[in-house]
PDB file of C-alpha atoms in Angstrom:
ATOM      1  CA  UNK A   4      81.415  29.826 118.831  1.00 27.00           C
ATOM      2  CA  UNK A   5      82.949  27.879 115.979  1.00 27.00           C
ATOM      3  CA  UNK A   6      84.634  29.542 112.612  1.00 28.00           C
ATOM      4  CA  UNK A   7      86.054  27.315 109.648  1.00 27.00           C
ATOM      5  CA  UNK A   8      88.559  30.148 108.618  1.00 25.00           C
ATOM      6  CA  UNK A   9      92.344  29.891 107.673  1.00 27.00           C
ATOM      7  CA  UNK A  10      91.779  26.089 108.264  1.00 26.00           C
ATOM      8  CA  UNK A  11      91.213  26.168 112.023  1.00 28.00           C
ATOM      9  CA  UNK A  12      88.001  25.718 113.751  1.00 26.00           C
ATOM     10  CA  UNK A  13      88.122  27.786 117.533  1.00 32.00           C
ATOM     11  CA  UNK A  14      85.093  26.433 119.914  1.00 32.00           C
ATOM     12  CA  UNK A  15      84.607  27.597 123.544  1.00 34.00           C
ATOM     13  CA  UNK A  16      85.313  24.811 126.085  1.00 36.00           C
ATOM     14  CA  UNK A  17      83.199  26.341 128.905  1.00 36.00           C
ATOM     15  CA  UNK A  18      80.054  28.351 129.542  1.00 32.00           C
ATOM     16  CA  UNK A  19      81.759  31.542 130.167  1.00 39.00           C
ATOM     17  CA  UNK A  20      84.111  30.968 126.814  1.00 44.00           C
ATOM     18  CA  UNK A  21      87.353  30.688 129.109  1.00 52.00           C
ATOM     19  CA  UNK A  22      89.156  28.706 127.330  1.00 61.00           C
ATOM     20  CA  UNK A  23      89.280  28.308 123.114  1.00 61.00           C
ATOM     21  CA  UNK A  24      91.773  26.458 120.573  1.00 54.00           C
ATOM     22  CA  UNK A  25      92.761  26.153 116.887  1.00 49.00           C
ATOM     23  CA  UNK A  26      93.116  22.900 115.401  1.00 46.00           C
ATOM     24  CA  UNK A  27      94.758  22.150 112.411  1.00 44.00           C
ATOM     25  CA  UNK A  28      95.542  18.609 111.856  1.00 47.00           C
ATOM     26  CA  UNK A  29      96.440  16.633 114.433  1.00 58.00           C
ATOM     27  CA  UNK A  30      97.938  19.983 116.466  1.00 83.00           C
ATOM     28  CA  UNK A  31      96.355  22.775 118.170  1.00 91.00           C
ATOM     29  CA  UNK A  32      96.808  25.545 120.395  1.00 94.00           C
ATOM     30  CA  UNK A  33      94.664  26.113 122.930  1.00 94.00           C
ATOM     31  CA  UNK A  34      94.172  29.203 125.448  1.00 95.00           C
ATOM     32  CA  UNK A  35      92.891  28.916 128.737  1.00 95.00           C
ATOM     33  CA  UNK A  36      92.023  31.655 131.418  1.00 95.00           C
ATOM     34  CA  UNK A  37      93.065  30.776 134.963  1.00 94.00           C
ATOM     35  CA  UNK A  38      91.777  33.568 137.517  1.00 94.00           C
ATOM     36  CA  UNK A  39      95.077  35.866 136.122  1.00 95.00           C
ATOM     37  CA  UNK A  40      96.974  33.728 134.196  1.00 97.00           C
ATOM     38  CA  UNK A  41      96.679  33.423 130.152  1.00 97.00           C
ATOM     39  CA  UNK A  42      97.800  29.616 129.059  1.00 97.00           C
ATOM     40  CA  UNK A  43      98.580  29.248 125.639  1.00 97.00           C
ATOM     41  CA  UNK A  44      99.123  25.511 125.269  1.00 96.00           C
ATOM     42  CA  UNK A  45     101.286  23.470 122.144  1.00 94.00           C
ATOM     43  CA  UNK A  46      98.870  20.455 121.590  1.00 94.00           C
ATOM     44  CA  UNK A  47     100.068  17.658 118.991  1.00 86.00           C
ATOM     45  CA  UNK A  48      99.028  14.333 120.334  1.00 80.00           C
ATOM     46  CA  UNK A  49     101.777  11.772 118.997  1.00 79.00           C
ATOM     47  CA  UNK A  50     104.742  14.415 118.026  1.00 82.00           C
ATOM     48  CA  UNK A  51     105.939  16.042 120.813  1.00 86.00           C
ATOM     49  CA  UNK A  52     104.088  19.252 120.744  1.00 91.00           C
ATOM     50  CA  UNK A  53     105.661  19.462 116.897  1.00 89.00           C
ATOM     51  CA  UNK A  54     104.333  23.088 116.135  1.00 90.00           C
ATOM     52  CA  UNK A  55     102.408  23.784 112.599  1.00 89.00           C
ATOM     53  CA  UNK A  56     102.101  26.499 109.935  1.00 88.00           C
ATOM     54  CA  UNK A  57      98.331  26.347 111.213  1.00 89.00           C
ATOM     55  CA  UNK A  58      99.420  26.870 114.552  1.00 92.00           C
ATOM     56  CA  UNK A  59     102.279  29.571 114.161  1.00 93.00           C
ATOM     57  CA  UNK A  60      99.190  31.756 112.441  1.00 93.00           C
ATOM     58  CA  UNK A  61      96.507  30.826 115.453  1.00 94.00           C
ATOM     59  CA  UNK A  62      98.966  32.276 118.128  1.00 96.00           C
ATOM     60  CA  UNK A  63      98.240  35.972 117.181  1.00 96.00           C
ATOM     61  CA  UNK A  64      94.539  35.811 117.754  1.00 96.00           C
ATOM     62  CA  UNK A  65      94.391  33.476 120.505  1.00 96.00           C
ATOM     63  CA  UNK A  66      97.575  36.383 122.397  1.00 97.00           C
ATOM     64  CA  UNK A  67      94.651  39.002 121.775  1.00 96.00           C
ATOM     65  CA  UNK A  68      91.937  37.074 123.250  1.00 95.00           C
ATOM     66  CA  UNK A  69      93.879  36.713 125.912  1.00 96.00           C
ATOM     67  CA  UNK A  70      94.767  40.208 126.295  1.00 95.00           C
ATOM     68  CA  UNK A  71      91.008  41.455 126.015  1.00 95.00           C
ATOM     69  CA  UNK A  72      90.283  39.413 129.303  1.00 94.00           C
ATOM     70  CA  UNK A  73      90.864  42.147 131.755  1.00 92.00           C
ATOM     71  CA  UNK A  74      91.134  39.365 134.585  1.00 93.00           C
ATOM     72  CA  UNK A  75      94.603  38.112 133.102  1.00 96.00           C
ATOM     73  CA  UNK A  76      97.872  39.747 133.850  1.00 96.00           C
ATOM     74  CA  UNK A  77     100.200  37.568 132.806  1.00 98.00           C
ATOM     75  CA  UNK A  78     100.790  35.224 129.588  1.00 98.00           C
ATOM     76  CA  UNK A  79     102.164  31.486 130.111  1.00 98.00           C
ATOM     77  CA  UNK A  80     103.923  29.303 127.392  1.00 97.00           C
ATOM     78  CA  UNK A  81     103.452  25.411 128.296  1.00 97.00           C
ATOM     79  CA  UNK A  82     103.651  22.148 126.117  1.00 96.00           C
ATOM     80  CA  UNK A  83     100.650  19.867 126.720  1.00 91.00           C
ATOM     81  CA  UNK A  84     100.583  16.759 128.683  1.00 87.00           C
ATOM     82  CA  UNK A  85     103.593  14.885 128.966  1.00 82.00           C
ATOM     83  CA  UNK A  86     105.066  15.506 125.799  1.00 82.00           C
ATOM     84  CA  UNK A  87     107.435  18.515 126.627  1.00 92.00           C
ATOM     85  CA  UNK A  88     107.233  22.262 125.571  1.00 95.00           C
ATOM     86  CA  UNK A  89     107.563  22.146 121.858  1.00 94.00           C
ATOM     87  CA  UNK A  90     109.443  19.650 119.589  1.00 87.00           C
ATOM     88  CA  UNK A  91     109.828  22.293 117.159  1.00 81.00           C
ATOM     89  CA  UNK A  92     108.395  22.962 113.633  1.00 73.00           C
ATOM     90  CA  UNK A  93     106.109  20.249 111.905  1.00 70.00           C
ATOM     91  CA  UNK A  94     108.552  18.376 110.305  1.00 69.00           C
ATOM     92  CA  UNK A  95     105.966  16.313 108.439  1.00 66.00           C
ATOM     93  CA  UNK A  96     104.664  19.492 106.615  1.00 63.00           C
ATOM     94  CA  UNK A  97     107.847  20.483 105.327  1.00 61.00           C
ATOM     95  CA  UNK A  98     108.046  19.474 101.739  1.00 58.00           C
ATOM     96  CA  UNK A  99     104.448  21.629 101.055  1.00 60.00           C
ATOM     97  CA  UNK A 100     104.553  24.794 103.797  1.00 61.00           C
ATOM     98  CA  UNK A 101     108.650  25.352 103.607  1.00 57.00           C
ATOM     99  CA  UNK A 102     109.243  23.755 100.220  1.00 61.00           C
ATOM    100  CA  UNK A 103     110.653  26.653  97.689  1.00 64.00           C
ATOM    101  CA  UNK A 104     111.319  30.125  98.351  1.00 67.00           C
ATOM    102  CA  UNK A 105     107.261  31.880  98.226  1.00 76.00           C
ATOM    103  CA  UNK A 106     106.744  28.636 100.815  1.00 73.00           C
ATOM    104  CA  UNK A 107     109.551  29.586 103.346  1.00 76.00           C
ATOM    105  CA  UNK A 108     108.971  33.275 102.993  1.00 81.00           C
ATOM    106  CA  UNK A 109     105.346  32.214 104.015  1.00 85.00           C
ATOM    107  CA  UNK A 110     106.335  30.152 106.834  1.00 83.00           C
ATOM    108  CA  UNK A 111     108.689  32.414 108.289  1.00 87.00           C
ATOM    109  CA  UNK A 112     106.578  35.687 108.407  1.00 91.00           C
ATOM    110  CA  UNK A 113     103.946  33.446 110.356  1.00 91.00           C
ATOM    111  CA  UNK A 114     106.595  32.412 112.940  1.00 92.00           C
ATOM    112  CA  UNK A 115     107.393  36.141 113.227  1.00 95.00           C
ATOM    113  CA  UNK A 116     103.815  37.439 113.689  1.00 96.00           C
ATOM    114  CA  UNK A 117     103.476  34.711 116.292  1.00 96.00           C
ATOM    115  CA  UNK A 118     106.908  35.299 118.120  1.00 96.00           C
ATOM    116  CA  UNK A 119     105.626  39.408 117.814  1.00 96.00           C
ATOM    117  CA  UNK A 120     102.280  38.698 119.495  1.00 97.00           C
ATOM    118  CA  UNK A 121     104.403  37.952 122.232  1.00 97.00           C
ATOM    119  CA  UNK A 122     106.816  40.429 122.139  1.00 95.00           C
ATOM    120  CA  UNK A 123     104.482  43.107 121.676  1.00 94.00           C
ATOM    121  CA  UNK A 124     102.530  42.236 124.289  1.00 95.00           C
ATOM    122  CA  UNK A 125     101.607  44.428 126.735  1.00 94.00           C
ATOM    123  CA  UNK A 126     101.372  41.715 129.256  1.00 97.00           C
ATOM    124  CA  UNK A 127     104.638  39.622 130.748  1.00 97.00           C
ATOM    125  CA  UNK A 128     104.874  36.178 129.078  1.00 98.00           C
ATOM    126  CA  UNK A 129     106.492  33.338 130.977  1.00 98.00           C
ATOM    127  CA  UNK A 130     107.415  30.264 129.391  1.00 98.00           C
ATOM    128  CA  UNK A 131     107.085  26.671 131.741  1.00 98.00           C
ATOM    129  CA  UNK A 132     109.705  24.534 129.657  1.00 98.00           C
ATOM    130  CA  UNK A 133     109.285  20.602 130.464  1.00 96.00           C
ATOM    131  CA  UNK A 134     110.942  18.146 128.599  1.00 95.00           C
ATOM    132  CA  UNK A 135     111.726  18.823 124.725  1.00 95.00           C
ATOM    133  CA  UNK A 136     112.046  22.586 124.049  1.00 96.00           C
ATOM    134  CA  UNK A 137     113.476  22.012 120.504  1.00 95.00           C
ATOM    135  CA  UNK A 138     114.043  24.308 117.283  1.00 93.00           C
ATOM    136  CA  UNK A 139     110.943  26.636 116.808  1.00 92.00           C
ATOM    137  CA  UNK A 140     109.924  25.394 120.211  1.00 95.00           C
ATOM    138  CA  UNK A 141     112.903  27.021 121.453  1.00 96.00           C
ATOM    139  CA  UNK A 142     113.226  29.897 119.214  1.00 95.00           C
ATOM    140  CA  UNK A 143     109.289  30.964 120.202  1.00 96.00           C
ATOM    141  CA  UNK A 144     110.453  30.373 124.271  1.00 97.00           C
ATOM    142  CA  UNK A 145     113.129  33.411 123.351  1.00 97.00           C
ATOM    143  CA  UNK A 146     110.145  35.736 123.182  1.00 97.00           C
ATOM    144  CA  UNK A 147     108.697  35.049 126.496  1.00 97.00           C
ATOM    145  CA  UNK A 148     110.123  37.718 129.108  1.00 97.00           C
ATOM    146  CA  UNK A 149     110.936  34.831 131.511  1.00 98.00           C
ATOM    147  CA  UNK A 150     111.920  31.184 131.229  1.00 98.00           C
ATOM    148  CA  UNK A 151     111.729  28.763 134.043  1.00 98.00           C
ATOM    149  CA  UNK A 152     112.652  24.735 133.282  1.00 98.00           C
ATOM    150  CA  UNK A 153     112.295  21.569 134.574  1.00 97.00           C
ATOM    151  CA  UNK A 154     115.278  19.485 135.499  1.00 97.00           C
ATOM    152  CA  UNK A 155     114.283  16.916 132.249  1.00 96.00           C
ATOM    153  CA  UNK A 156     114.405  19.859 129.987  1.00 97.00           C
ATOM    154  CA  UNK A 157     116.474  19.259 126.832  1.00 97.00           C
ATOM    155  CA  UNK A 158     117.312  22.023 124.439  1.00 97.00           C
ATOM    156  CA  UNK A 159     118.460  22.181 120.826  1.00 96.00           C
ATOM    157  CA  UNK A 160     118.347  24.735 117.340  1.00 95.00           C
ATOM    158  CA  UNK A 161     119.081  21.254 114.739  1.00 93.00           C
ATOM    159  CA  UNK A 162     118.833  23.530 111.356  1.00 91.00           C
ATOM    160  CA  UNK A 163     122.988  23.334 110.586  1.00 93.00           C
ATOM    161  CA  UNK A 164     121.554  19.616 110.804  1.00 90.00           C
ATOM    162  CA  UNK A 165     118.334  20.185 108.471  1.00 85.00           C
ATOM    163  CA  UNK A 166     119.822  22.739 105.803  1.00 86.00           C
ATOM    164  CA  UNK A 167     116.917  25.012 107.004  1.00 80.00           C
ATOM    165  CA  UNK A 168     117.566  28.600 107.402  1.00 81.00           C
ATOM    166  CA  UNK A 169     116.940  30.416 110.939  1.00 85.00           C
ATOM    167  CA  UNK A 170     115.393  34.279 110.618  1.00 88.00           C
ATOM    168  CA  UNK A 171     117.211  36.598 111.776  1.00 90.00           C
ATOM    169  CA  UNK A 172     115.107  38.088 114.068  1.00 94.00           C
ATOM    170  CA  UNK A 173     115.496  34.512 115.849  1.00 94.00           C
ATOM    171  CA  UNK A 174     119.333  34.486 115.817  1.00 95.00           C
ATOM    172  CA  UNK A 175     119.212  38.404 117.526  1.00 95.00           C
ATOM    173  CA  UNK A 176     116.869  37.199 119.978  1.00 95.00           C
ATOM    174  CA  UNK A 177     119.434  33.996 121.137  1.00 97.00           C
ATOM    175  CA  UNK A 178     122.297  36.789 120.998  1.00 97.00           C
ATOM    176  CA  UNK A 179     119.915  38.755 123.359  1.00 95.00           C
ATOM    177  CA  UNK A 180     119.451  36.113 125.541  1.00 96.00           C
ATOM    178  CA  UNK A 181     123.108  34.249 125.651  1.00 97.00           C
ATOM    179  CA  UNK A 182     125.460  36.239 123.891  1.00 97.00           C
ATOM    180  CA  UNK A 183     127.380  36.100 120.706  1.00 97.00           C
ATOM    181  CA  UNK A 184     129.906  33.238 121.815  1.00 97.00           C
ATOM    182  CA  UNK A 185     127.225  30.746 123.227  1.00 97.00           C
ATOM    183  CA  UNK A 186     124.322  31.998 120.154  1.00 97.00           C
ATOM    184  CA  UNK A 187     126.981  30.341 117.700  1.00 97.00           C
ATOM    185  CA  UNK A 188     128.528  27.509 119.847  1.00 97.00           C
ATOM    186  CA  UNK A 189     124.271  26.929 119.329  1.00 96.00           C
ATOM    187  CA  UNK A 190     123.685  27.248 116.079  1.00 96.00           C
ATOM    188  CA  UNK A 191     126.978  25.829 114.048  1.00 96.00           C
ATOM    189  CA  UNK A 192     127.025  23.013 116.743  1.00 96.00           C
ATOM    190  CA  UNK A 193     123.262  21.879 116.407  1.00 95.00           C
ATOM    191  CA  UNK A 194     123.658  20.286 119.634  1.00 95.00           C
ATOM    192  CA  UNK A 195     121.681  19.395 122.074  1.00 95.00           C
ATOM    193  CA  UNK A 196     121.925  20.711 126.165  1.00 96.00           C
ATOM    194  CA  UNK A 197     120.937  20.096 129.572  1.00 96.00           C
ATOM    195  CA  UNK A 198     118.846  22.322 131.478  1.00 97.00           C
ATOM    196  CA  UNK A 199     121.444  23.512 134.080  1.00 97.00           C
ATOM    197  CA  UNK A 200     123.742  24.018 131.118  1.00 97.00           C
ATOM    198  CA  UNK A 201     120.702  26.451 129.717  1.00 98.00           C
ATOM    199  CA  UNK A 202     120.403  28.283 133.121  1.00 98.00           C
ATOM    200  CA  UNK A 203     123.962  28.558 133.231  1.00 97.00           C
ATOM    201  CA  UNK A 204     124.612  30.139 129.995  1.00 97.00           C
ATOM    202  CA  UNK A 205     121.428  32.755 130.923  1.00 97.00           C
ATOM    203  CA  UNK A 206     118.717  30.847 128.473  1.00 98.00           C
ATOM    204  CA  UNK A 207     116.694  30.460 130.896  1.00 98.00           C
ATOM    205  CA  UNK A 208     116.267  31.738 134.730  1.00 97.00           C
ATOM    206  CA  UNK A 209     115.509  28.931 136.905  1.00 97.00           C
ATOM    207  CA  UNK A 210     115.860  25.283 137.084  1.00 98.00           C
ATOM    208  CA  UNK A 211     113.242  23.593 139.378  1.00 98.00           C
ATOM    209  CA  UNK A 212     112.566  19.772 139.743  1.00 97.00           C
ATOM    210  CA  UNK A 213     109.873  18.211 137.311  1.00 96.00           C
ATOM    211  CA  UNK A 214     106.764  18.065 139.896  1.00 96.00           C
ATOM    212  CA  UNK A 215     107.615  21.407 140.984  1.00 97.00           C
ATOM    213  CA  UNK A 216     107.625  23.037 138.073  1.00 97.00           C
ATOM    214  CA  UNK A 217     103.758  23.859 137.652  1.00 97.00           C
ATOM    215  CA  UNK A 218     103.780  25.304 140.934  1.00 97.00           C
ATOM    216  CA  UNK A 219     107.046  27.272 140.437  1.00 98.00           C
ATOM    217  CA  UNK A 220     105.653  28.999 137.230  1.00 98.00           C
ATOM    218  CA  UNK A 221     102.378  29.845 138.964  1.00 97.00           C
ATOM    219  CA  UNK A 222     103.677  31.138 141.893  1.00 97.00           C
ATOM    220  CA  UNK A 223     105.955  33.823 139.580  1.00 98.00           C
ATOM    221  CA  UNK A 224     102.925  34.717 137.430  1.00 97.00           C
ATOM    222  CA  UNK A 225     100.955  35.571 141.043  1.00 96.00           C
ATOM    223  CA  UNK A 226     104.062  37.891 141.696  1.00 96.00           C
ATOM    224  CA  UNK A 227     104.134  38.999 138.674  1.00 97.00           C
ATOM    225  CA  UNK A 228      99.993  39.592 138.682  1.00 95.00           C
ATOM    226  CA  UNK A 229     100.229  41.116 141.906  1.00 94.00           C
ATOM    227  CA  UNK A 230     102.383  44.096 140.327  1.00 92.00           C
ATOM    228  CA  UNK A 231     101.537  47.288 138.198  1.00 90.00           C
ATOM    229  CA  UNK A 232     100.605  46.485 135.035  1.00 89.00           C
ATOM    230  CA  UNK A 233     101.153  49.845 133.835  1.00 90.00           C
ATOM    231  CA  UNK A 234     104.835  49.832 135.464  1.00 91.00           C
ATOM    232  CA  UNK A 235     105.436  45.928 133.874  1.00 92.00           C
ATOM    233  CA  UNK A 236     104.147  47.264 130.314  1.00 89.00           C
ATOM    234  CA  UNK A 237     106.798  50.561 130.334  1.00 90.00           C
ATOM    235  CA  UNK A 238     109.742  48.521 131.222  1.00 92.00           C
ATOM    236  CA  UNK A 239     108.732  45.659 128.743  1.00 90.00           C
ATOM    237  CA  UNK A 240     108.035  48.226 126.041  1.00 90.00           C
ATOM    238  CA  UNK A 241     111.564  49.859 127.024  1.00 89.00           C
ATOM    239  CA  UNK A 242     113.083  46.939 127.672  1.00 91.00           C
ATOM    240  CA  UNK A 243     112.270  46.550 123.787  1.00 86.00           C
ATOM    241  CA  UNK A 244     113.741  49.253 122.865  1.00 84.00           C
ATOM    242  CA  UNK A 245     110.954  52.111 122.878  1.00 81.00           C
ATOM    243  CA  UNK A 246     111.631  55.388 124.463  1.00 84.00           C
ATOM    244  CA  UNK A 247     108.176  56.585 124.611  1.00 84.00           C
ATOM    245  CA  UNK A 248     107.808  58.623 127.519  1.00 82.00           C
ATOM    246  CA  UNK A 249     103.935  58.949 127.357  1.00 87.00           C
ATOM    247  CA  UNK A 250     104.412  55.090 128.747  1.00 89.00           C
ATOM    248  CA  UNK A 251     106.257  56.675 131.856  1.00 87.00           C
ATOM    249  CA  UNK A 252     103.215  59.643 132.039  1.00 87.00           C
ATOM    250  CA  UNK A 253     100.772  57.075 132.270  1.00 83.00           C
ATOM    251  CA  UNK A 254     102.263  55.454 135.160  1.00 88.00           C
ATOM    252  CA  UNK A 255     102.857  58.735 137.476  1.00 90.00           C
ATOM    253  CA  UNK A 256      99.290  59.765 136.000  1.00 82.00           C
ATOM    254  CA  UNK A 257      97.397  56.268 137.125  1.00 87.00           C
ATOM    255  CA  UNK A 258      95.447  55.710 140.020  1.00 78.00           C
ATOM    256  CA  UNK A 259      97.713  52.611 140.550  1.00 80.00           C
ATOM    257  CA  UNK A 260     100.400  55.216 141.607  1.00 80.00           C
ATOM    258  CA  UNK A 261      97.929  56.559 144.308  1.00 78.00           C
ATOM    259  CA  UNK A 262      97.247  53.271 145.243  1.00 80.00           C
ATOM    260  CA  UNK A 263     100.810  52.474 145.352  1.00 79.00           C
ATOM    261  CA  UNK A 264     101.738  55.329 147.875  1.00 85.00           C
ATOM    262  CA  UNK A 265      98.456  54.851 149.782  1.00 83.00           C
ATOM    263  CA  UNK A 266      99.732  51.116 150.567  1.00 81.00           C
ATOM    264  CA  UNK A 267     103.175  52.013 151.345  1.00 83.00           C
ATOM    265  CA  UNK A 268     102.263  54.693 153.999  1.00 86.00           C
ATOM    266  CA  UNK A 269      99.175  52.518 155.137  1.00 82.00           C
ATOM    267  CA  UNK A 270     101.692  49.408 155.203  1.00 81.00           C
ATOM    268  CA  UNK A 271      99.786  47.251 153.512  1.00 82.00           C
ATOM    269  CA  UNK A 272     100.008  45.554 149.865  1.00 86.00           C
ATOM    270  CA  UNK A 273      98.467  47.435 147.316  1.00 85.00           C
ATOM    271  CA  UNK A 274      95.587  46.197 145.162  1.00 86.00           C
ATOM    272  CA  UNK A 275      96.309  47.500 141.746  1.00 91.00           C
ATOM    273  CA  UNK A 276      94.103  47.726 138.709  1.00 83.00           C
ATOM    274  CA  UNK A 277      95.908  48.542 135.607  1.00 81.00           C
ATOM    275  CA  UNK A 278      94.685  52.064 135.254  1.00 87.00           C
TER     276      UNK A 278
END
């Protein structure tokens, strides 16, 4: 189907509607099924994957189609093509979408719902970093649950070098992820860094050659789909910080625990269904 609202247009690109995308511009974010995997694709012919305001707000949506697909377990994060992950935010749109205070505010709060969609997923979300992971490409990789690289990844948070301001949910995530010392040796240094020095500083979890990449993030998301669901979505959620032991009740109470015993004693691997 198409729809002309909030600026994007969203068309199916098969018969059985498995794959859809937002345009706005010249950028667009498109979300494929793949037997368990979710893609979500950054798509801007010409600018590196450069991420939009239009795009930021399609994420949301396009994480919940995704979700209602009861085929996919996990969520993947992947630049298109050969331009790398993400080049960062826009920088073309800047003087409209980030120009004055109501702008920013704007802009920021739609990074945040995007970055949440993510977070507050019930599914794992693994970003495949190739090439430029840059800025907001970099700051939206922090909310994927694991990161693996290429060896030609490049990474870099320039906004000491723009005079843009960094929310601060972004700057607790890099803390999160690498630690007080390295966050700011990031952000006052604006600097850019290697993918083994990424790995080694914990940004991300594995380094893998260029042309294995691909094969390296589909073989984790098969591990990872091959799991419980319902045992993946408590430790996420606690993981997160929720203590919500209903989360832990719903795994002892699932027929995915049956299964899980029945396999064990029958020494075979277990088939589970997410209920």
């Amino acid at each position: 189907g198409a729809s002309g609202s909030a600026g994007y247009w969203m068309r199916d690109r098969s018969p059985t509607g498995a794959s859809t995308e937002r345009r706005a511009g010249t950028g667009r974010v498109v979300a494929a099924a793949d037997g368990a995997i979710g893609w979500l694709s950054f798509d801007s012919p010409g600018r590196r994957n450069a991420v939009s305001l239009a795009m930021w707000e399609a994420i949301p949506g396009l994480v919940g189609e995704l979700e209602a697909d009861p085929r996919i377990r996990v969520l993947a994060l992947r630049g298109a093509g050969e331009e790398g992950f993400a080049s960062g935010a826009d920088i073309s749109e800047f003087d409209t979408v980030r120009h004055g205070p109501g702008a920013a505010a704007r802009y920021e709060e739609a990074f945040l719902r995007a970055a949440n969609a993510l977070g507050d997923s019930r599914l794992p979300v693994v970003a495949m970093i190739r090439g430029g992971c840059v800025g907001g490409g970099l700051a939206i990789a922090l909310w994927a649950d694991l990161r693996l690289a290429g060896e030609d990844a490049v990474f870099s948070i320039p906004a000491a070098r723009l005079g843009l301001g960094l929310a601060p949910e972004a700057c607790d995530r890099l803390v999160g992820t690498v630690g007080e010392p390295r966050a700011k040796e990031i952000l006052f240094t604006a600097g850019r860094f290697d993918a083994r020095r990424a790995e080694a500083i914990g940004l991300v979890h594995r380094v893998v050659p260029p042309a294995d990449l691909e094969s390296a993030v589909r073989e984790l998301c098969g591990t990872l789909a091959a799991n419980a669901p319902l045992t993946i979505r408590a430790a996420k959620s606690f993981l997160g910080g929720s203590r919500d032991p209903g989360l832990v009740r719903a795994c002892f109470e699932s027929e995915d625990w049956a299964e899980g015993r029945s396999a064990f004693a029958q020494k075979r691997r277990p088939e589970f269904r997410g209920r």
